[in-house]
XYZ file of C-alpha atoms in Angstrom:
682
model
C 2.945 -38.469 -80.576
C 1.390 -41.817 -79.857
C -2.367 -42.062 -80.635
C -4.791 -43.589 -78.093
C -6.953 -46.499 -79.253
C -10.740 -46.337 -78.940
C -10.890 -48.332 -75.692
C -8.295 -46.234 -73.907
C -10.086 -43.050 -75.016
C -13.344 -44.263 -73.456
C -11.551 -45.144 -70.227
C -9.959 -41.669 -70.162
C -13.365 -39.962 -70.722
C -15.029 -42.019 -67.966
C -12.232 -41.151 -65.532
C -12.511 -37.464 -66.437
C -16.251 -37.543 -65.807
C -15.771 -39.121 -62.388
C -13.181 -36.481 -61.463
C -15.479 -33.675 -62.673
C -18.437 -35.093 -60.700
C -16.262 -35.408 -57.567
C -15.152 -31.780 -57.952
C -18.761 -30.618 -58.368
C -19.791 -32.598 -55.274
C -16.897 -31.147 -53.248
C -17.765 -27.610 -54.417
C -21.430 -28.086 -53.394
C -20.326 -29.327 -49.962
C -17.974 -26.362 -49.525
C -20.740 -23.908 -50.484
C -23.175 -25.569 -48.083
C -20.603 -25.526 -45.272
C -19.816 -21.869 -45.958
C -23.525 -20.949 -45.788
C -23.919 -22.919 -42.554
C -20.838 -21.270 -41.083
C -22.108 -17.874 -42.152
C -25.433 -18.505 -40.448
C -23.708 -19.879 -37.307
C -21.233 -17.016 -37.100
C -23.557 -14.116 -37.836
C -22.565 -11.001 -35.950
C -24.101 -9.984 -32.622
C -24.138 -6.279 -31.773
C -23.656 -4.886 -28.274
C -22.100 -2.102 -26.229
C -19.675 -2.302 -23.336
C -16.502 -1.051 -21.679
C -13.238 -1.595 -23.514
C -10.269 -2.900 -21.489
C -6.860 -2.544 -23.117
C -3.793 -4.706 -22.491
C -0.040 -4.192 -22.676
C 0.077 -6.527 -25.674
C -2.183 -4.288 -27.759
C -5.341 -6.380 -27.957
C -8.324 -5.779 -25.708
C -11.585 -7.054 -24.289
C -15.103 -5.695 -24.063
C -17.575 -6.571 -21.335
C -20.958 -7.098 -23.047
C -23.450 -5.009 -21.046
C -26.503 -6.158 -23.033
C -26.440 -9.910 -23.685
C -25.173 -11.260 -20.374
C -22.102 -13.103 -21.656
C -20.146 -15.083 -19.057
C -16.828 -14.073 -20.621
C -15.487 -10.879 -22.202
C -15.309 -10.344 -25.976
C -11.793 -10.590 -27.399
C -10.811 -7.668 -29.678
C -7.699 -8.231 -31.862
C -5.171 -5.421 -32.258
C -6.295 -4.721 -35.834
C -9.938 -4.244 -34.790
C -9.652 -1.874 -31.831
C -10.295 1.158 -34.111
C -8.736 3.692 -31.755
C -10.596 2.686 -28.592
C -8.701 3.363 -25.381
C -8.879 1.570 -22.057
C -12.116 2.513 -20.276
C -14.007 3.797 -23.343
C -17.667 2.875 -23.779
C -17.877 1.295 -27.243
C -20.184 -0.441 -29.690
C -18.956 -3.802 -30.955
C -19.993 -6.544 -33.311
C -18.812 -10.031 -32.447
C -19.120 -13.713 -33.298
C -19.366 -16.760 -31.099
C -16.570 -19.196 -31.889
C -15.908 -22.797 -30.981
C -15.345 -23.581 -27.324
C -17.549 -20.735 -26.135
C -15.029 -18.061 -27.153
C -16.041 -14.750 -28.715
C -14.205 -12.377 -31.017
C -15.258 -9.025 -32.371
C -14.366 -5.521 -33.439
C -15.116 -2.002 -32.269
C -17.582 -0.232 -34.569
C -18.101 3.034 -32.680
C -16.798 4.859 -29.614
C -19.803 6.044 -27.625
C -18.048 7.745 -24.718
C -14.448 8.722 -24.070
C -13.235 7.539 -20.671
C -10.329 9.986 -20.620
C -9.715 13.418 -22.102
C -5.939 13.438 -21.693
C -3.025 11.005 -21.796
C 0.380 11.367 -20.151
C 3.487 10.007 -21.830
C 6.948 10.664 -23.231
C 7.631 12.821 -26.303
C 9.474 10.859 -29.022
C 10.261 11.071 -32.744
C 9.298 8.580 -35.448
C 10.106 8.203 -39.144
C 7.553 6.517 -41.377
C 7.016 6.167 -45.142
C 8.382 8.507 -47.774
C 7.362 12.001 -48.802
C 8.937 13.304 -52.047
C 11.632 10.606 -51.817
C 12.400 11.561 -48.203
C 11.371 9.736 -45.058
C 8.638 11.565 -43.158
C 9.486 12.554 -39.568
C 6.757 13.119 -37.015
C 6.510 13.638 -33.267
C 4.527 11.229 -31.106
C 3.741 10.751 -27.428
C 4.177 7.220 -26.080
C 1.655 6.748 -23.217
C 2.936 5.732 -19.790
C -0.116 3.517 -19.350
C 0.793 0.444 -21.387
C -2.880 -0.489 -21.735
C -3.114 2.396 -24.217
C -1.577 0.640 -27.187
C -1.110 3.600 -29.526
C 1.238 6.476 -30.184
C -0.355 9.921 -30.367
C 0.776 12.337 -33.080
C 1.532 15.852 -31.773
C 2.979 19.161 -32.935
C 5.371 20.191 -30.130
C 6.182 23.786 -29.338
C 9.751 25.093 -29.225
C 9.707 24.526 -25.441
C 8.992 20.800 -25.734
C 12.052 18.563 -25.978
C 12.398 14.944 -26.977
C 12.201 12.780 -23.861
C 9.988 15.209 -21.946
C 7.077 13.924 -19.891
C 3.964 15.645 -21.280
C 0.179 15.626 -21.021
C -1.776 15.443 -24.291
C -5.356 16.565 -24.887
C -7.109 13.969 -27.055
C -9.754 14.655 -29.707
C -13.323 13.869 -28.712
C -13.688 11.028 -31.236
C -11.050 8.356 -31.779
C -11.889 6.247 -34.829
C -8.417 5.577 -36.200
C -5.464 3.717 -34.740
C -3.293 6.826 -34.813
C -4.749 9.876 -33.076
C -3.562 13.476 -33.195
C -3.438 15.350 -29.894
C -2.342 18.663 -28.393
C 0.344 19.033 -25.721
C -1.211 21.008 -22.854
C 1.365 20.455 -20.086
C 5.067 19.706 -19.864
C 6.335 18.154 -16.613
C 10.021 18.166 -17.590
C 12.520 15.439 -18.457
C 11.081 11.936 -18.170
C 14.344 10.865 -16.509
C 13.764 13.154 -13.535
C 12.050 12.173 -10.303
C 10.124 15.446 -10.100
C 8.570 15.148 -13.576
C 7.468 11.563 -12.994
C 6.111 12.366 -9.534
C 3.931 15.219 -10.777
C 2.837 13.225 -13.823
C 1.613 10.334 -11.682
C -0.496 12.641 -9.506
C -1.931 14.337 -12.589
C -2.697 11.042 -14.322
C -4.622 9.478 -11.445
C -6.447 12.740 -10.751
C -5.664 13.127 -7.054
C -6.289 16.722 -5.876
C -3.294 17.990 -3.906
C -4.557 21.435 -2.857
C -7.570 22.515 -0.779
C -9.702 25.479 -1.791
C -9.706 28.532 0.436
C -13.386 27.852 1.214
C -12.544 24.370 2.557
C -9.483 25.616 4.456
C -11.500 28.448 5.999
C -14.223 26.117 7.204
C -11.620 23.709 8.613
C -9.934 26.502 10.578
C -13.290 27.663 11.962
C -14.497 24.271 13.217
C -11.030 23.331 14.516
C -10.978 26.432 16.740
C -14.249 25.582 18.519
C -13.911 24.885 22.251
C -14.744 21.380 23.459
C -18.022 20.886 25.312
C -19.056 18.065 27.678
C -22.692 18.302 26.559
C -23.998 14.908 25.425
C -20.617 13.263 26.046
C -19.011 11.057 28.645
C -15.505 11.818 29.928
C -13.373 8.681 30.170
C -10.816 10.057 32.618
C -10.384 6.845 34.586
C -9.603 4.532 31.682
C -5.968 3.893 30.791
C -6.256 5.103 27.179
C -3.291 5.560 24.818
C -2.279 5.345 21.143
C 0.259 3.152 19.310
C 1.334 4.222 15.800
C 4.347 4.519 13.546
C 7.061 6.971 14.617
C 6.318 9.381 11.741
C 2.485 9.251 11.958
C 0.760 12.594 12.539
C -2.931 11.694 12.048
C -3.615 9.616 15.171
C -7.213 8.461 14.867
C -7.357 5.391 17.152
C -6.636 4.849 20.849
C -7.142 1.724 22.966
C -7.892 0.634 26.521
C -8.426 -2.776 28.148
C -9.726 -4.201 31.415
C -10.360 -7.710 32.717
C -13.892 -8.598 33.867
C -15.283 -11.294 36.120
C -15.197 -14.801 34.727
C -12.117 -14.164 32.625
C -13.923 -11.943 30.105
C -12.386 -8.832 28.567
C -13.622 -5.285 27.914
C -11.728 -3.830 24.970
C -12.079 -0.100 24.431
C -11.432 1.226 20.924
C -11.655 5.017 20.936
C -11.807 6.679 17.512
C -11.486 10.377 16.676
C -14.960 11.888 16.236
C -14.231 13.426 12.846
C -17.911 13.685 11.936
C -18.291 16.345 14.641
C -16.062 18.618 12.550
C -17.010 17.428 9.034
C -20.717 18.144 9.012
C -23.137 16.938 6.342
C -23.583 18.942 3.138
C -20.754 21.387 3.892
C -17.725 22.176 1.689
C -15.605 19.953 3.970
C -18.068 17.092 3.534
C -18.102 17.447 -0.260
C -14.286 17.551 -0.279
C -14.099 14.325 1.756
C -16.564 12.644 -0.613
C -14.447 13.709 -3.603
C -11.106 12.602 -2.135
C -12.341 9.427 -0.445
C -9.061 8.645 1.298
C -5.712 10.059 2.303
C -2.886 8.986 0.010
C 0.453 8.022 1.545
C 3.625 8.381 -0.497
C 7.247 7.806 0.470
C 7.934 11.425 1.393
C 4.541 13.094 1.636
C 0.882 12.610 2.484
C -2.028 13.951 0.441
C -4.645 14.097 3.233
C -8.382 13.629 2.870
C -8.905 16.533 5.294
C -6.914 19.767 5.796
C -3.953 19.333 8.207
C -5.536 21.676 10.773
C -8.024 18.814 11.303
C -6.101 15.666 10.317
C -2.965 16.545 12.310
C -4.609 18.955 14.745
C -8.150 19.055 16.108
C -9.043 15.453 15.220
C -5.711 13.778 15.998
C -5.664 12.000 19.387
C -2.447 13.643 20.551
C -1.189 12.638 23.999
C -2.168 14.902 26.883
C -4.960 16.676 24.990
C -8.742 16.371 25.454
C -10.330 15.108 22.243
C -13.789 14.201 20.980
C -14.154 10.477 20.258
C -16.600 7.727 19.432
C -15.784 4.943 21.873
C -16.705 1.320 21.244
C -16.597 -0.840 24.380
C -16.564 -4.468 23.296
C -17.140 -7.357 25.690
C -15.145 -10.441 24.678
C -15.344 -13.953 26.047
C -12.282 -15.530 27.623
C -11.336 -17.028 24.240
C -11.834 -13.750 22.333
C -15.346 -14.092 20.888
C -17.443 -10.913 20.633
C -20.358 -10.913 23.094
C -21.587 -7.310 22.886
C -20.687 -3.817 21.736
C -21.672 -0.412 23.124
C -20.881 2.857 21.303
C -21.015 6.304 22.919
C -19.870 9.860 22.333
C -16.945 10.606 24.611
C -14.087 12.928 25.520
C -10.755 11.136 25.990
C -7.192 12.098 26.896
C -4.434 9.794 25.656
C -1.869 8.988 28.390
C 1.059 8.355 26.040
C 1.939 8.572 22.354
C 3.003 4.982 21.754
C 5.387 4.012 18.939
C 5.447 0.535 17.379
C 9.210 0.027 17.637
C 9.256 1.116 21.289
C 6.346 -1.133 22.275
C 7.998 -4.062 20.487
C 11.078 -3.390 22.576
C 8.919 -3.594 25.718
C 7.402 -6.888 24.573
C 10.891 -8.293 23.927
C 12.803 -6.899 26.930
C 10.156 -6.075 29.518
C 11.274 -3.622 32.203
C 14.836 -3.824 30.850
C 13.744 -1.966 27.695
C 15.250 1.535 27.360
C 11.689 2.794 26.783
C 10.211 1.415 30.020
C 10.182 4.763 31.831
C 8.097 6.374 29.077
C 5.488 3.593 29.279
C 5.664 2.866 33.033
C 2.108 4.093 33.677
C 0.543 1.946 30.919
C 2.938 -1.023 31.117
C 0.580 -3.359 33.087
C -2.182 -2.633 30.555
C 0.214 -3.324 27.683
C 0.964 -6.783 29.087
C -2.776 -7.564 29.287
C -3.182 -6.316 25.703
C -0.384 -8.591 24.530
C -2.143 -11.535 26.171
C -5.457 -10.680 24.478
C -3.725 -10.211 21.118
C -2.397 -13.779 21.280
C -5.924 -15.046 22.000
C -7.424 -13.051 19.104
C -4.676 -14.165 16.740
C -5.361 -17.820 17.588
C -9.102 -17.302 17.079
C -8.625 -15.579 13.705
C -6.380 -18.367 12.464
C -8.952 -20.929 13.556
C -11.662 -19.018 11.646
C -9.495 -19.261 8.527
C -8.275 -15.694 8.128
C -5.864 -15.811 5.184
C -2.308 -14.903 6.201
C -0.696 -14.182 2.840
C 3.083 -13.917 2.780
C 3.627 -10.463 1.291
C 6.374 -7.891 1.779
C 6.144 -4.115 2.221
C 9.066 -1.810 1.487
C 10.625 0.767 3.791
C 12.316 3.419 1.634
C 14.890 5.830 3.078
C 15.604 9.098 1.222
C 18.577 11.420 1.500
C 18.382 15.201 1.924
C 17.834 15.588 -1.842
C 14.878 13.208 -1.878
C 16.806 10.402 -3.603
C 16.320 6.827 -2.327
C 19.488 5.570 -0.629
C 18.126 2.495 1.137
C 15.261 0.094 0.512
C 14.541 -2.818 2.823
C 11.726 -5.146 3.727
C 9.477 -3.712 6.428
C 9.103 -6.124 9.330
C 5.967 -6.169 11.492
C 6.270 -6.898 15.189
C 3.649 -7.831 17.783
C 2.790 -4.166 18.401
C 1.671 -3.685 14.781
C -0.197 -6.997 14.819
C -1.852 -6.159 18.147
C -3.307 -2.898 16.844
C -4.442 -4.657 13.664
C -6.195 -7.384 15.710
C -7.923 -4.838 17.985
C -9.098 -2.717 15.045
C -10.353 -5.816 13.230
C -12.332 -6.791 16.346
C -13.865 -3.305 16.619
C -14.799 -3.245 12.925
C -16.510 -6.628 13.203
C -18.337 -5.673 16.411
C -19.641 -2.373 15.002
C -20.788 -3.954 11.718
C -22.604 -6.701 13.648
C -24.320 -4.179 15.935
C -25.575 -2.018 13.041
C -26.672 -5.036 11.014
C -28.654 -6.521 13.907
C -30.587 -3.258 14.201
C -30.971 -2.957 10.403
C -29.243 0.425 10.440
C -27.339 1.737 7.396
C -23.594 1.118 7.250
C -20.711 1.218 4.777
C -19.621 -2.423 4.882
C -16.230 -3.728 3.805
C -16.965 -6.837 1.745
C -14.801 -9.402 0.009
C -16.417 -11.902 -2.335
C -15.166 -15.495 -2.869
C -12.676 -16.200 -5.677
C -14.140 -16.602 -9.207
C -14.660 -20.336 -10.015
C -12.221 -20.367 -12.956
C -9.421 -18.761 -10.943
C -10.133 -21.080 -8.021
C -9.833 -24.126 -10.280
C -6.496 -22.856 -11.615
C -5.305 -22.367 -8.026
C -6.382 -25.904 -7.133
C -4.477 -27.304 -10.132
C -1.402 -25.217 -9.346
C -1.427 -26.328 -5.700
C -1.747 -29.991 -6.690
C 1.218 -29.597 -9.044
C 3.271 -28.420 -6.050
C 2.390 -31.659 -4.254
C -0.056 -30.034 -1.806
C -3.190 -31.727 -0.483
C -5.966 -30.040 -2.466
C -8.604 -32.427 -1.070
C -8.882 -29.820 1.707
C -10.399 -27.393 -0.838
C -13.940 -28.744 -1.052
C -16.442 -28.009 -3.811
C -16.891 -24.847 -5.852
C -17.345 -22.575 -2.820
C -14.678 -23.520 -0.286
C -14.352 -21.582 2.950
C -11.332 -19.357 3.442
C -10.211 -21.766 6.179
C -9.798 -24.506 3.558
C -7.505 -22.334 1.447
C -5.690 -21.284 4.609
C -4.962 -24.919 5.507
C -3.320 -25.480 2.102
C -1.329 -22.284 2.619
C -0.139 -23.548 6.018
C 1.028 -26.800 4.406
C 2.918 -24.767 1.776
C 4.600 -22.727 4.557
C 5.717 -25.942 6.252
C 7.277 -27.126 2.979
C 9.047 -23.803 2.384
C 6.951 -22.832 -0.631
C 4.555 -20.462 1.145
C 5.757 -17.421 -0.789
C 5.041 -19.061 -4.145
C 1.546 -20.130 -3.116
C 0.774 -16.768 -1.475
C 1.660 -15.030 -4.743
C -0.736 -17.192 -6.775
C -3.481 -17.074 -4.127
C -3.325 -13.277 -4.024
C -4.035 -13.194 -7.775
C -6.844 -15.716 -7.305
C -8.717 -13.531 -4.829
C -11.451 -11.047 -5.691
C -10.825 -7.420 -4.740
C -12.306 -6.158 -1.477
C -14.649 -3.184 -1.811
C -17.201 -1.085 0.058
C -20.950 -1.697 -0.102
C -24.137 -0.579 1.595
C -25.266 -4.234 1.438
C -23.977 -6.588 4.133
C -21.971 -9.452 2.652
C -19.182 -11.520 4.261
C -15.486 -10.681 4.096
C -14.084 -13.864 2.571
C -10.385 -13.244 3.215
C -10.919 -12.528 6.917
C -13.448 -15.323 7.369
C -15.914 -12.811 8.913
C -19.645 -12.597 8.172
C -20.026 -8.873 8.922
C -17.287 -6.277 8.663
C -16.990 -2.515 8.217
C -14.347 0.186 8.577
C -14.916 2.188 11.765
C -11.411 2.928 13.019
C -9.830 5.487 10.621
C -12.223 8.393 9.899
C -9.396 10.940 9.589
C -8.112 9.211 6.473
C -11.044 7.178 5.069
C -14.457 8.298 3.853
C -15.951 4.861 4.621
C -15.240 5.246 8.346
C -16.359 8.882 8.421
C -19.674 7.945 6.769
C -20.266 5.060 9.185
C -19.539 7.383 12.134
C -22.080 9.902 10.853
C -24.774 7.224 10.563
C -23.945 5.768 14.009
C -24.361 9.164 15.657
C -27.496 10.122 13.732
C -29.402 6.829 13.819
C -27.987 4.700 16.646
C -27.226 7.439 19.187
C -29.601 10.300 18.266
C -32.576 8.222 17.054
C -32.999 9.706 13.563
C -34.910 7.784 10.878
C -32.562 5.211 9.307
C -34.238 5.601 5.903
C -32.795 9.113 5.569
C -29.285 7.630 5.337
C -29.766 4.664 2.968
C -28.873 6.589 -0.172
C -25.967 8.288 1.613
C -24.522 4.866 2.542
C -24.706 3.811 -1.106
C -23.082 7.016 -2.413
C -20.320 6.835 0.183
C -19.661 3.162 -0.664
C -19.245 3.888 -4.370
C -17.026 6.917 -3.803
C -14.888 5.135 -1.186
C -14.317 2.163 -3.503
C -13.419 4.328 -6.505
C -11.107 6.611 -4.527
C -9.386 3.642 -2.885
C -8.476 2.190 -6.286
C -7.204 5.593 -7.424
C -5.054 5.972 -4.303
C -3.632 2.438 -4.559
C -2.719 3.080 -8.191
C -0.891 6.294 -7.295
C 0.894 4.789 -4.280
C 2.110 1.808 -6.303
C 3.353 3.995 -9.145
C 5.224 6.347 -6.801
C 6.790 3.387 -5.002
C 7.781 1.858 -8.362
C 9.372 5.187 -9.319
C 11.520 5.280 -6.191
C 12.511 1.636 -6.566
C 13.571 2.265 -10.180
C 15.576 5.323 -9.134
C 17.286 3.241 -6.450
C 18.099 0.334 -8.771
C 19.523 2.711 -11.395
C 22.595 2.923 -9.148
C 23.171 -0.842 -9.369
C 23.214 -1.539 -13.135
C 25.591 -4.453 -13.755
C 25.440 -5.759 -10.181
C 24.176 -9.224 -9.142
C 21.428 -9.942 -6.579
C 19.549 -12.944 -5.273
C 15.875 -13.019 -6.290
C 12.638 -15.002 -6.157
C 10.395 -15.573 -9.202
C 7.041 -13.926 -8.395
C 5.289 -14.326 -11.753
C 5.776 -16.377 -14.915
C 4.389 -15.054 -18.206
C 4.757 -15.964 -21.860
C 7.114 -12.989 -22.304
C 9.425 -13.640 -19.346
C 9.892 -13.917 -15.593
C 9.123 -11.298 -12.965
C 11.476 -11.473 -10.004
C 11.664 -9.773 -6.613
C 14.854 -9.004 -4.729
C 15.252 -9.339 -0.973
C 14.794 -5.557 -0.705
C 11.335 -5.884 -2.423
C 12.481 -4.238 -5.697
C 10.983 -5.997 -8.703
C 11.703 -6.360 -12.398
C 11.467 -8.489 -15.533
C 13.789 -11.053 -17.071
C 12.619 -10.858 -20.710
C 12.173 -14.116 -22.603
C 15.002 -13.068 -24.929
C 17.412 -13.130 -21.963
C 16.610 -16.776 -21.179
C 17.985 -18.057 -24.497
C 16.404 -20.805 -26.595
C 12.768 -21.683 -27.228
C 10.432 -21.825 -24.220
C 6.842 -23.045 -23.910
C 4.524 -21.243 -21.482
C 1.997 -23.255 -19.420
C -0.796 -20.973 -18.194
C -2.247 -23.542 -15.777
C 0.974 -24.494 -13.988
C 2.520 -21.008 -14.489
C 5.781 -22.323 -15.938
C 8.221 -21.588 -18.774
C 10.034 -24.680 -20.024
C 12.440 -25.590 -22.823
C 12.472 -29.314 -22.065
C 15.556 -29.327 -19.870
C 14.953 -26.183 -17.806
C 11.649 -25.177 -16.190
C 11.036 -21.880 -14.378
C 8.293 -21.672 -11.714
C 6.935 -19.160 -9.231
C 9.050 -19.396 -6.090
C 12.290 -20.352 -7.853
C 15.391 -18.579 -6.524
C 17.714 -17.058 -9.127
C 20.886 -14.987 -9.232
C 20.106 -12.021 -11.472
C 22.056 -9.102 -12.928
C 20.569 -5.623 -13.284
C 20.593 -4.794 -17.016
C 18.827 -1.416 -16.967
C 16.492 0.784 -14.928
C 14.151 2.922 -17.063
C 12.946 5.823 -14.931
C 10.438 7.047 -17.540
C 8.539 3.738 -17.550
C 9.385 2.872 -13.907
C 10.674 -0.584 -14.908
C 13.804 -2.597 -14.163
C 15.123 -5.367 -16.444
C 17.316 -8.232 -15.294
C 19.189 -11.130 -16.854
C 20.150 -14.431 -15.248
C 23.664 -14.119 -13.822
C 26.236 -16.641 -14.988
């Protein structure tokens, strides 16, 4: 070994000292930075509602500190919280304004039970053997856990079951108790009943409610305090299978080219009196729910299909709104009165459309001969109202509704896009006019009302929509400022329709919009471009309309103190909003079930489709018949990058966007989860 001389030894020592000093300096800096980071990222404690996601992670809305954005909760820090639970969290503020935290305690369970499919899992080893346990996989994919259960001898793998959860959920793997078995998760019947049970829609009326309904329905009509409208040409127009006919119309032309539109609505509040079992039942149900093959009514059928329904040739109680319109369709005044009406004819959409198309040559002309001249006037007014609404900026989103045909066994044998003709649009325009006129009248008098409100899009979603529209080559200069009018968005949508990309933009715009809701406070309806709007025209099937009718009669017509009904308007608004969301959830799930059942007959077949949504895990597509499904990312092949702003998946040479047309093959249809998977056809 070669010895160092004295000089080289000194150089080596000096270098070692410099290195040691540098390390000490670096260590001090790291400790200082760590302390600073610790101080900057100290935990904040709060409580809020937990929202789960299909991917397993979740978010909590901070109810205490007024955060602009929700707190992100990673999968590993959910601690057994389920979607909707009220929880305590601790969180940190990160760079860029983001927040991240963890659940520390579950304060309130949002749900007592969960519905899912019974499955078997093997995990770990017990005495050198793998441990087998039974679990229930929730149908609601926002509940990212599997629940351990001990099935009885009657429970079979693959059954759809309801599980009672423990009161506290502090671990990521709960143990529950099976309390109901719906049957095989592959059957329509089991899934149907499970959906109704999960959303909590009552399907039976108590004997007390039914008894009261029968009693009030049998009461003889009286002219006292009412006006008979025998001279007006009044009639209904509805779908062929509708049984709860709650709106009728009339029309006359006045001097100077003005119009008098009569909208005559079933006086349901005469039968459903305040603070009765019927009234409490209506408040609990909130709305009728319409499924493919059945209706769960808000009111017993003896009322909804009988005493209240405006059946042709029968005297019926009504609230009639006579609305004076200018020559170009603007509302000038509105008068509401208690009436007795008698519908001249039970109009059907398809038949009236035939009259509009063929005139007196229609095969249905003889049925409508008496009201035919009035129908022609109504068609003229509809065109005027439609032009006015478009000018005001009412958003006409390009969406499709399904018409599902079942066979004698209740199995879907045909699904097609439901087309709306002028008859459907006419009734919609007349009802919209009546709702606006009634809301304006009540607001001017400062009377209570259940308003239908729709707030502007959130600023962040609006900015994403503006960027997406610009990427499609559309003129986004029309969308001015942070609070554009609906008319400005509508003009961009019209441009997209002209360029053949209206469907793509409608899809994104629909997800940009806020959700409409009910309120006792008068706010504009953004999507319709209307300052004041309520629901007045469907009291047989909606609590909101029934409540507004009750307040009109009590305050406007009978002179009661408006203050007595302020709290009622608020309660009815909350219940109507909550029940509407529940009904929409059930209707969508039932429709998805039938679409999955239908597509299960076409596994392996190829269809044309349109991309309706692009996500980081694949493409959602919709067929011409409105059936939808997912093309998983794994089916695309290769490595794709997802762009959240432009809503694209790209691998450099291929880019998928909303609105793209693709040939797809049906890979599978999972009835238990109500999902269909596709692949891109060669």
